[in-house]
Structures are given as C-alpha cells and as structure tokens.
mmCIF file of C-alpha atoms in Angstrom:
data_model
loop_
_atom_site.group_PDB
_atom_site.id
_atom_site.type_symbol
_atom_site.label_atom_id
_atom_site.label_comp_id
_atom_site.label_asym_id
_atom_site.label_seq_id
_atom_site.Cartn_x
_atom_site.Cartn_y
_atom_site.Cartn_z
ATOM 1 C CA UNK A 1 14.052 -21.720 20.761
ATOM 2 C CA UNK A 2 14.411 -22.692 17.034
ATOM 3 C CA UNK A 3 17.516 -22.806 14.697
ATOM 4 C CA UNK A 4 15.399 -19.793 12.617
ATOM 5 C CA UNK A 5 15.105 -17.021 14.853
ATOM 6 C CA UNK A 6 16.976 -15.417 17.769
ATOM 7 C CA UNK A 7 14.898 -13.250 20.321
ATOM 8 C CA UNK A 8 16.424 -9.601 20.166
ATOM 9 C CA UNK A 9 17.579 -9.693 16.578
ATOM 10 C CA UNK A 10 16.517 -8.610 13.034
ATOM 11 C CA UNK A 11 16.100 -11.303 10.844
ATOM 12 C CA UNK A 12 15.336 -10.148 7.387
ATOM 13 C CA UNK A 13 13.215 -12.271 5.377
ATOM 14 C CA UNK A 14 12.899 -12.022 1.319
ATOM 15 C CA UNK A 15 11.453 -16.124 1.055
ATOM 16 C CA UNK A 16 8.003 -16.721 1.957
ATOM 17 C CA UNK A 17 9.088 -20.102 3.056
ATOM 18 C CA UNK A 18 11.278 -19.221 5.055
ATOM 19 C CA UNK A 19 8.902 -16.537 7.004
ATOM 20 C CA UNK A 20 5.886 -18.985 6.874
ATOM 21 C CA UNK A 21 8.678 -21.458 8.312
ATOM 22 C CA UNK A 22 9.793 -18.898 10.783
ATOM 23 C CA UNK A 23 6.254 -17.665 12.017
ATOM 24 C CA UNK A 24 4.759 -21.245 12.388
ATOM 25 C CA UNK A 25 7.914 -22.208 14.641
ATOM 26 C CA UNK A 26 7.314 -18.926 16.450
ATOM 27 C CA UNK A 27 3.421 -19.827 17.360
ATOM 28 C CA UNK A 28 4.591 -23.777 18.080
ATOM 29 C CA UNK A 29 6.688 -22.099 21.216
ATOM 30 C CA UNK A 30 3.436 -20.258 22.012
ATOM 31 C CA UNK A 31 5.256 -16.415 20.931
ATOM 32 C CA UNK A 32 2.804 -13.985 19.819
ATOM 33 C CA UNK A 33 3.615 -12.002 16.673
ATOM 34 C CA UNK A 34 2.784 -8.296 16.444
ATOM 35 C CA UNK A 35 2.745 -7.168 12.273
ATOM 36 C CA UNK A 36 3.171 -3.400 11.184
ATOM 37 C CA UNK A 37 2.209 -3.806 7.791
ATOM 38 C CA UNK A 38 4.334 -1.281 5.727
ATOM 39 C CA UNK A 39 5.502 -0.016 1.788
ATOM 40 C CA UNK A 40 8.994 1.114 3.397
ATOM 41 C CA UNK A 41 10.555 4.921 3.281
ATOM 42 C CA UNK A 42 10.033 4.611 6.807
ATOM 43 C CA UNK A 43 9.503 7.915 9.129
ATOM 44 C CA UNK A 44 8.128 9.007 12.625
ATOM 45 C CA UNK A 45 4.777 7.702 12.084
ATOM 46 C CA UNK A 46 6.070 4.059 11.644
ATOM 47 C CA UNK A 47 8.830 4.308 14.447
ATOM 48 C CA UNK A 48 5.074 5.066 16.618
ATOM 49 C CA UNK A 49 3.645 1.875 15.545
ATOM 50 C CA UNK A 50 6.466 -0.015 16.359
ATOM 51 C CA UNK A 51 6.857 1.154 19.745
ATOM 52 C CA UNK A 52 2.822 0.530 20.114
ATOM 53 C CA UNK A 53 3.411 -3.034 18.567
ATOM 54 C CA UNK A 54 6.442 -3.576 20.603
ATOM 55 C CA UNK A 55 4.399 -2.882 23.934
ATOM 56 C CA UNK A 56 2.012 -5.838 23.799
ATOM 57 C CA UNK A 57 2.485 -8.050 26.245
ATOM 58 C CA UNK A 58 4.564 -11.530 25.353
ATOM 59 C CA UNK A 59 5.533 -10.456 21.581
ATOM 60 C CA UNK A 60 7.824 -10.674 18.559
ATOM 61 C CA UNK A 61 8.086 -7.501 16.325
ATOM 62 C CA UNK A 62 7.128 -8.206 13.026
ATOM 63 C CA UNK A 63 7.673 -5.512 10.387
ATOM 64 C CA UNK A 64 6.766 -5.711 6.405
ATOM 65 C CA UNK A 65 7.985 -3.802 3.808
ATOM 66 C CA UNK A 66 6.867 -4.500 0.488
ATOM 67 C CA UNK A 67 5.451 -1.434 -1.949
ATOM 68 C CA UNK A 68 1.947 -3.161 -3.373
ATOM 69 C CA UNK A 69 1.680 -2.703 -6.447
ATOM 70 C CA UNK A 70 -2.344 -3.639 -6.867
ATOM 71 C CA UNK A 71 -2.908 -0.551 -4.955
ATOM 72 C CA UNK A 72 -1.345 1.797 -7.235
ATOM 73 C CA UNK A 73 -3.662 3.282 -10.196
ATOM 74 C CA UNK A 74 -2.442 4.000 -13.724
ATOM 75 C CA UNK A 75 -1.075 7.449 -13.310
ATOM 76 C CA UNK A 76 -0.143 7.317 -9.627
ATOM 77 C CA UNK A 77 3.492 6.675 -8.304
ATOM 78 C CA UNK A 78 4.606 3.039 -7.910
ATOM 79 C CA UNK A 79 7.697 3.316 -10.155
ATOM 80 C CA UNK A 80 8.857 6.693 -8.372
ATOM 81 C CA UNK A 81 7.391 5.605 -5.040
ATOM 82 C CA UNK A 82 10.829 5.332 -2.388
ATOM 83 C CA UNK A 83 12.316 2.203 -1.713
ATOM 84 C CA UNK A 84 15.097 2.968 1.026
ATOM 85 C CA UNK A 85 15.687 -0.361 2.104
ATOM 86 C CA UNK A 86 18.629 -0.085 3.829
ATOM 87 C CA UNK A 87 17.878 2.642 5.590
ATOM 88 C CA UNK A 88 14.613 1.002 6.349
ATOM 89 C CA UNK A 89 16.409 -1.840 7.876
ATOM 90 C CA UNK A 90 18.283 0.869 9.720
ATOM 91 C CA UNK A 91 15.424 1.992 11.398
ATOM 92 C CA UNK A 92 14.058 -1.611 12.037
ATOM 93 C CA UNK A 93 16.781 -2.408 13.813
ATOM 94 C CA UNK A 94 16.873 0.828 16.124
ATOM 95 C CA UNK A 95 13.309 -0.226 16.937
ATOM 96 C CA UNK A 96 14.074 -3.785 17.571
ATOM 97 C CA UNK A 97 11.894 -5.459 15.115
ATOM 98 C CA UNK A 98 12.967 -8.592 15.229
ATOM 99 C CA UNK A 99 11.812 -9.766 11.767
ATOM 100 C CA UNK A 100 11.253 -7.462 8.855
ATOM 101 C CA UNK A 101 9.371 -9.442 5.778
ATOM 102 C CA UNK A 102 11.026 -7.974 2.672
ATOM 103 C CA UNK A 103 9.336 -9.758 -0.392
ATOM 104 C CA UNK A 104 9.943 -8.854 -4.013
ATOM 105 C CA UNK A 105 6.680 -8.224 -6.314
ATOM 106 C CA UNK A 106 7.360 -11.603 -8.118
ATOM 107 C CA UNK A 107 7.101 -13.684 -4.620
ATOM 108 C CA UNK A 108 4.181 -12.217 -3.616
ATOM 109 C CA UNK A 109 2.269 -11.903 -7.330
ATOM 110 C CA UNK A 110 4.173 -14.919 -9.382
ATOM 111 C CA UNK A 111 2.472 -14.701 -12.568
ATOM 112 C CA UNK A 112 0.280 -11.591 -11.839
ATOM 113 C CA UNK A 113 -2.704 -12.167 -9.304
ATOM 114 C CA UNK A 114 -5.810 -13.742 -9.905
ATOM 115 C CA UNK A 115 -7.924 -13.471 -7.107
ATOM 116 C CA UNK A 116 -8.783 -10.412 -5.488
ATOM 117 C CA UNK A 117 -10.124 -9.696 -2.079
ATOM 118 C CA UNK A 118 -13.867 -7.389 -2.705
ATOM 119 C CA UNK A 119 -13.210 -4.219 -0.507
ATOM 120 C CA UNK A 120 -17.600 -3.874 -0.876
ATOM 121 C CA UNK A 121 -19.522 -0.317 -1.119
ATOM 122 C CA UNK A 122 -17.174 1.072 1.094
ATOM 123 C CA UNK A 123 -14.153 0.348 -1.485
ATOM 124 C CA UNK A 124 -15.920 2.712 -3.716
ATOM 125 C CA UNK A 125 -16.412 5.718 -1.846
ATOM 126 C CA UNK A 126 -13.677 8.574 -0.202
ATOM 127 C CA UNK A 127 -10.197 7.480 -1.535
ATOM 128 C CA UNK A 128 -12.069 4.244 -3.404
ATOM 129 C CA UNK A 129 -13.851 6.766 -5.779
ATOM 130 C CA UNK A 130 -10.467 8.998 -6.580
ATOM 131 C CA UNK A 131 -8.271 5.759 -7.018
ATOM 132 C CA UNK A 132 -10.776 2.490 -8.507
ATOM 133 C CA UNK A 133 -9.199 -0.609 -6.804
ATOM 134 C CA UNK A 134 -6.882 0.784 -4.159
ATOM 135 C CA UNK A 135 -8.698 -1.096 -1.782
ATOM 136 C CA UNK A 136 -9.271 -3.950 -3.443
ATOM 137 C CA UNK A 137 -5.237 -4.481 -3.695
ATOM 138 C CA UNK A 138 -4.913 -2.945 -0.176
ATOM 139 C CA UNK A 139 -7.347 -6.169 1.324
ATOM 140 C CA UNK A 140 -5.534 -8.414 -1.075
ATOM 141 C CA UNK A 141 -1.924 -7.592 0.186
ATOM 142 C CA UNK A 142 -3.146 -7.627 3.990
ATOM 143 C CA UNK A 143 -5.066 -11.377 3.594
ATOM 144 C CA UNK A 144 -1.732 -12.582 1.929
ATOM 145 C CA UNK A 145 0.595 -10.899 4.960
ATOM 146 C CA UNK A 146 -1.727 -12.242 7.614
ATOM 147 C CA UNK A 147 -1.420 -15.687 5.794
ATOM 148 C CA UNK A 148 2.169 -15.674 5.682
ATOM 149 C CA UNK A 149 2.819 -13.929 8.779
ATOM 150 C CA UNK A 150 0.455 -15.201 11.167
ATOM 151 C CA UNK A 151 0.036 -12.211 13.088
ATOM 152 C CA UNK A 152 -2.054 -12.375 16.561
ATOM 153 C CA UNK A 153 -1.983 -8.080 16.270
ATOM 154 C CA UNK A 154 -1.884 -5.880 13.568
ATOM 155 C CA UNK A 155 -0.891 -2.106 13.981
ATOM 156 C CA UNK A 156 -2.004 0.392 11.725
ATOM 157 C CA UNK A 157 -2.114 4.397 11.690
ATOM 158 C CA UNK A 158 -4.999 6.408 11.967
ATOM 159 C CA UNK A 159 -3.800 8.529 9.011
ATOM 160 C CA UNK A 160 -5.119 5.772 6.617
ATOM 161 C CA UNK A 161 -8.347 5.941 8.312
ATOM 162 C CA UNK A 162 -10.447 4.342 5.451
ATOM 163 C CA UNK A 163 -7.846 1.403 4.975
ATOM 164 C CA UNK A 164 -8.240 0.808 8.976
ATOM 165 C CA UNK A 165 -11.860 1.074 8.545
ATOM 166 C CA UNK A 166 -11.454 -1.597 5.808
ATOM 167 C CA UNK A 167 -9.128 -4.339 7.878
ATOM 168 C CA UNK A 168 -11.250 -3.822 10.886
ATOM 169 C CA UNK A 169 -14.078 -4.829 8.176
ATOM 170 C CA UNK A 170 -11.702 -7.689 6.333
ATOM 171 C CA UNK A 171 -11.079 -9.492 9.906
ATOM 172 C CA UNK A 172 -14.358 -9.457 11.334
ATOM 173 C CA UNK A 173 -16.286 -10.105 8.156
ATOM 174 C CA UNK A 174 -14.006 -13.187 7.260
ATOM 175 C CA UNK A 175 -13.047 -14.472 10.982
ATOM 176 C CA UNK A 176 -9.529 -13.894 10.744
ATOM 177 C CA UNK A 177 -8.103 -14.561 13.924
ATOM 178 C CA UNK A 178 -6.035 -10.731 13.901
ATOM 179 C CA UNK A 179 -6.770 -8.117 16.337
ATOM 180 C CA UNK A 180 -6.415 -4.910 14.825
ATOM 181 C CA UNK A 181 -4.951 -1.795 16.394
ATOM 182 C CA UNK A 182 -5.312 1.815 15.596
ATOM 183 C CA UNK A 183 -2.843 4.165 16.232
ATOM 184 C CA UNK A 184 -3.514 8.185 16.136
ATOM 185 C CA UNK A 185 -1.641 10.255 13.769
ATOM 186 C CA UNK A 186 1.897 11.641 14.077
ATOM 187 C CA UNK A 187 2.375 15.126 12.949
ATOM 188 C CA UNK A 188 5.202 17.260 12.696
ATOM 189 C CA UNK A 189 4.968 20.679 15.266
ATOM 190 C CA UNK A 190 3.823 22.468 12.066
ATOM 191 C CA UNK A 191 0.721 19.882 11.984
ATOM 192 C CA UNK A 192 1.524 18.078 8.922
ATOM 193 C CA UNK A 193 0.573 14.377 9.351
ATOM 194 C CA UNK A 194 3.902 12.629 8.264
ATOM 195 C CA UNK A 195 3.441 10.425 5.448
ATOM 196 C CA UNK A 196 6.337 9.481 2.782
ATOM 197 C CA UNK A 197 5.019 10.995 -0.107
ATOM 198 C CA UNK A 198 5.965 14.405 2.218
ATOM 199 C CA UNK A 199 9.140 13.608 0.382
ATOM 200 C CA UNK A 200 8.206 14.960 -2.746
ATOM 201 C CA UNK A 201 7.016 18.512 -1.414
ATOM 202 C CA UNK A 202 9.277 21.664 -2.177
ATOM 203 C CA UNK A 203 9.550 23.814 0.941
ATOM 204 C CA UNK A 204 6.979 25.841 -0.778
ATOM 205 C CA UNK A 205 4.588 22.902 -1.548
ATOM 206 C CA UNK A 206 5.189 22.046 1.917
ATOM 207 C CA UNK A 207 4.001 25.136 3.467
ATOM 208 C CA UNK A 208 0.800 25.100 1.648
ATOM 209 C CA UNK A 209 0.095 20.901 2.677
ATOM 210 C CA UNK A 210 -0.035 22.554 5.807
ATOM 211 C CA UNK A 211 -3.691 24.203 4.859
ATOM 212 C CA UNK A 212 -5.278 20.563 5.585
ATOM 213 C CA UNK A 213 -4.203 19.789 9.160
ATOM 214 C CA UNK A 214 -5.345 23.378 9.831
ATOM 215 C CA UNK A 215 -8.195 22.716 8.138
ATOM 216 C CA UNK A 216 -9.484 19.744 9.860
ATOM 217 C CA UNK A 217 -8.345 21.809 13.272
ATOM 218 C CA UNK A 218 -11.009 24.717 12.310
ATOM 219 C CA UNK A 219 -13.694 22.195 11.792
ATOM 220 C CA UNK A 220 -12.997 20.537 15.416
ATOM 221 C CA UNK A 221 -13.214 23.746 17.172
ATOM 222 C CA UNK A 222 -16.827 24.226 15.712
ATOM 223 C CA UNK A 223 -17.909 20.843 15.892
ATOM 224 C CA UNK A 224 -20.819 21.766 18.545
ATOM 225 C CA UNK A 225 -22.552 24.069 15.434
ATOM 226 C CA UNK A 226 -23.512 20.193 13.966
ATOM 227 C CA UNK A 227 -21.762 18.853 10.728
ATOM 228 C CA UNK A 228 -22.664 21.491 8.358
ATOM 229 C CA UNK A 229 -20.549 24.243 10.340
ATOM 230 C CA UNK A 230 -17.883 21.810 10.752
ATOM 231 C CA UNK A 231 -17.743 21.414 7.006
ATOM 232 C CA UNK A 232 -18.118 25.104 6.305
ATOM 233 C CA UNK A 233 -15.238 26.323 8.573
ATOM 234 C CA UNK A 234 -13.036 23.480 7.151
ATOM 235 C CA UNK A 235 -13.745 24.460 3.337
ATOM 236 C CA UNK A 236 -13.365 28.242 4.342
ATOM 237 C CA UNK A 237 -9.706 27.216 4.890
ATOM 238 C CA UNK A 238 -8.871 25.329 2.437
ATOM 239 C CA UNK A 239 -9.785 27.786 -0.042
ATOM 240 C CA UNK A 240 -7.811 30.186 1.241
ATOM 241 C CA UNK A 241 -4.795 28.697 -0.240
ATOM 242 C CA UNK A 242 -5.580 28.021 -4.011
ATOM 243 C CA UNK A 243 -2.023 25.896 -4.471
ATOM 244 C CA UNK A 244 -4.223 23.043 -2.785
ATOM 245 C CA UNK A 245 -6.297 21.068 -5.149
ATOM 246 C CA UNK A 246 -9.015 19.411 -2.805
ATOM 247 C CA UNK A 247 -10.116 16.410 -4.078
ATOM 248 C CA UNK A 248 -12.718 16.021 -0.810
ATOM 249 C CA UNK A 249 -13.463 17.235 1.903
ATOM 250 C CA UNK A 250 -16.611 15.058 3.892
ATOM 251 C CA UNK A 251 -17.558 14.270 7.162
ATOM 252 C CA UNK A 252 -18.495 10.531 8.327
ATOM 253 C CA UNK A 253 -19.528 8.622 11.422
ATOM 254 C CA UNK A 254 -16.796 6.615 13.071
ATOM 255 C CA UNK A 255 -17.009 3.574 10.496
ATOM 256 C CA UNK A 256 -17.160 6.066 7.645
ATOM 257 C CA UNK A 257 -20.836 5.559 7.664
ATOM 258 C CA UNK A 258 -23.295 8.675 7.585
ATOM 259 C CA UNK A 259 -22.736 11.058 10.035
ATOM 260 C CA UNK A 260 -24.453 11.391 13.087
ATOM 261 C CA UNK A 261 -26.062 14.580 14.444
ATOM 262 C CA UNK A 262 -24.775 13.898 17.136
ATOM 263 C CA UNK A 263 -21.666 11.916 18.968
ATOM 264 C CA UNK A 264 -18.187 10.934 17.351
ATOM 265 C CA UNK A 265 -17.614 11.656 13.444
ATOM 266 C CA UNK A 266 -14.321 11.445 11.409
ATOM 267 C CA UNK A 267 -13.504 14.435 9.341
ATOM 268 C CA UNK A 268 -11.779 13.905 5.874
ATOM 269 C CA UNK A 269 -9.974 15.610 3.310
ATOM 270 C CA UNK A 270 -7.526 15.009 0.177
ATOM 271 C CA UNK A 271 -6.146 17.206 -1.807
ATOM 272 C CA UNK A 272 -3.214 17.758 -4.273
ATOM 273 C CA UNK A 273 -0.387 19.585 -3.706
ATOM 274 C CA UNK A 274 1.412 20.169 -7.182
ATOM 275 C CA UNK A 275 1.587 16.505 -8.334
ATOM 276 C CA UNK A 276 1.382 14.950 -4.806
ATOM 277 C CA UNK A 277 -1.562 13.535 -3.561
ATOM 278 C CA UNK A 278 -2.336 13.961 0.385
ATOM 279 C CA UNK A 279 -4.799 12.812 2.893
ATOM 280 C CA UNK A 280 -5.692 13.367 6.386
ATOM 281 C CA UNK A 281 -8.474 13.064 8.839
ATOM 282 C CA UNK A 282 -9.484 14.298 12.217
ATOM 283 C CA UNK A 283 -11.728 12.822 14.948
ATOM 284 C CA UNK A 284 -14.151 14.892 16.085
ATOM 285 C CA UNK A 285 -17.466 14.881 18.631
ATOM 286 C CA UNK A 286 -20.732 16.068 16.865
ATOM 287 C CA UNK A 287 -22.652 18.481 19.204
ATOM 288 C CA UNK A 288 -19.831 19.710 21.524
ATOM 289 C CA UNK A 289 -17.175 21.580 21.586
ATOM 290 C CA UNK A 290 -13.222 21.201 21.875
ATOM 291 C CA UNK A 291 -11.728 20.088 25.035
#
C-alpha cells in the first residue's frame, strides 16, 4: 500500500520525517491510526491499551515511547526513570503494534522548547500543585505526538486520571480532530495499580503501596454516607500504615471539578512510598452504595 509500511509488522520509527511521512501515506489510503501515547518500561497496563487500541474497527497500531522530559520536576526521576527499549519493542511486537515512534529528546526539543501548551486552573491543582508544570509538558508532548502522528484515537489509562481529564480538555478546547479513549486501571490480584515506577519498590515498600488501592476500596464501599464518609474511611486507612507519606487524598466530580452530593465522583490519592511517588484513583457513585 506504500513502500513505508507493511500491514502486520513493527516498524520502528526514531525520524520524525519519516513517521510524519509514514502517517500521512497511511491516512492518503484512508487507514485509521490508533496512538497509545507512552514513556516506555512497558507492563500489563500498556499491553491493555493496546489490545483496546487494537480493537477499533479499520486500524493501524500506533505506539510511542519517548520519556518527556518537560514533565519531570527538579528533584523527580527523569535521569533514573527506565528506558528498556528493547524489551519494549519486545512487547510491541507481541501486541502487534505495527509502528512504535521512538524519538530521542533532541528530535522532539532541538534547541530546548519554546512554546508551551497552558494546561489552565486545572494544571495547578491535584498532581499540578505537587509537581509545577507536569501538565504543562504533559499537553505539550501530546499536541506534538498528535501532530506528528496523526492519530484518529488516542488510548489512555484511567490511572492518570487528571492527565485524561486534561487531553479530553486539550482536544475539545482546541478542535483537534482525536477521539480520546479511557481505559480503567489494571491492578495486580494484590490491588496495586501497575505503574513502572512499581519498579523501584522493595518487597517491603511494596506491601505498604498496597495501603492506597485499599484505601480508595474502603471509601467506595461507604460512598452512600456522602463525600465526607467516603473521605473519612479512606484517610482512616491510610494512616494505618505510617511508611506511606500521603501527599492527597480528595474527592472530585467526574471532570475533577467539585464534587457532587450526589451521582459519580472520582476518588484520589498520592502518596510516597520511601522515595517513590504513587498515585491512584477510584470511581465511585455519591449517594449509593457498592454493587
């Protein structure tokens, strides 16, 4: 279909290009492109959002991997972050991505960046207020992946909640022609939401990361008391185990707006566990119980 790509292969882009070259051939043949936007030391939860990509209808399975380096603060963990790429490519391939965008820092950033995409109030607040200008380099790195890409779906985990919150918000806000699609968290059986900075947890550490998922849980089984019960029977937990740091624990509505007394809500929390920094979140119905 074009001397650049070959349906049921990886092809493993570093050149933007040659993936702008590859994607614009891709949409002139009328293929649909479904991105799963990623920063590599890939696990369960991004195997999920392949498959969930790799089930729309008519599509090629696009995959980036590219660790951002505007979303990183000062003292947080670019330099030791993971960068397994071959193993990453490893697990591309067993999910039949058919084109993984690998950039280095200096292809995407030549010279440093100088325009930045304006997260707005909600940039500031939950994971914005712990880590200024995460989000900011978070909408930066998605515009330039949907510009390069030219995805018609983009698949992100609910784990990230706020960040989903905030490309749901970046798309409609400045018409980007992307549709957006959430998918829940994967946990291990003990609850743990899988994430890659799991990888730095002792067994020890490990144990005690498991306080937040159980946390969240005791907060969704009282969720008919209204929000203050919900937020009393998650704290109760979390304090139980004083090896967790929390750095918050809130409830919002479903666009991480106020909560409602009533209806759905998303429950929050982040927290440090010895020098790593987790977060998770729970859905949960205002006013009613568990199913």
């Amino acid at each position: 279909m074009t001397p650049r790509f070959t349906p049921g292969q990886l092809h493993v882009h570093s050149g933007l290009d040659d993936m702008v070259a590859t994607a614009r051939a891709l949409r002139a043949v009328g293929r649909k492109i479904a991105l799963v936007p990623t920063m590599g030391a890939l696990h369960d939860g991004h195997r999920q959002l392949m498959r969930t990509a790799r089930r729309l209808p008519g599509t090629v399975l696009a995959a980036s991997i590219f660790v951002n380096p505007l979303q990183f603060g000062p003292d947080e963990d670019y330099d030791r972050y993971p960068r397994p790429l071959e193993a990453d490519l490893k697990i591309c391939g067993e999910e039949r991505v058919e084109l993984a965008f690998t950039p280095s820092r200096e292809q995407m950033y030549p010279g440093g960046p100088e325009i930045m995409v304006d997260p707005g109030p909600l940039g500031g607040e939950l994971e914005g207020a712990s880590r200024p200008g995460h989000f900011a380099g978070v909408l930066t790195v998605v515009t330039k992946l949907f510009t390069i890409i030219q995805p018609h779906y983009a698949v992100f985990g609910e784990k990230d909640y706020q960040q989903l919150t905030l490309v749901r918000k970046l798309v409609r806000d400045l018409n980007l022609d992307v549709k957006v699609i959430g998918v829940p968290i994967v946990r291990d059986p003990d609850g743990l939401a899988r994430s890659s900075r799991n990888a730095y947890l002792s067994d020890e550490q490990r144990t005690a990361a498991i306080t937040l998922s159980a946390a969240l849980v005791a907060g969704a089984r009282v969720s008919a008391g209204g929000a203050a019960v919900v937020l009393e029977s998650a704290r109760a937990v979390l304090d139980k185990e004083p090896s967790v740091a929390v750095d918050y624990l809130e409830l919002r509505g479903a666009d991480l707006g106020p909560a409602p007394e009533h209806g759905e809500a998303r429950l929050l929390v982040a927290a440090r566990v010895g020098s790593t920094r987790l977060i998770d979140n729970s859905q949960v119905f205002l006013g009613q119980g568990e199913d």
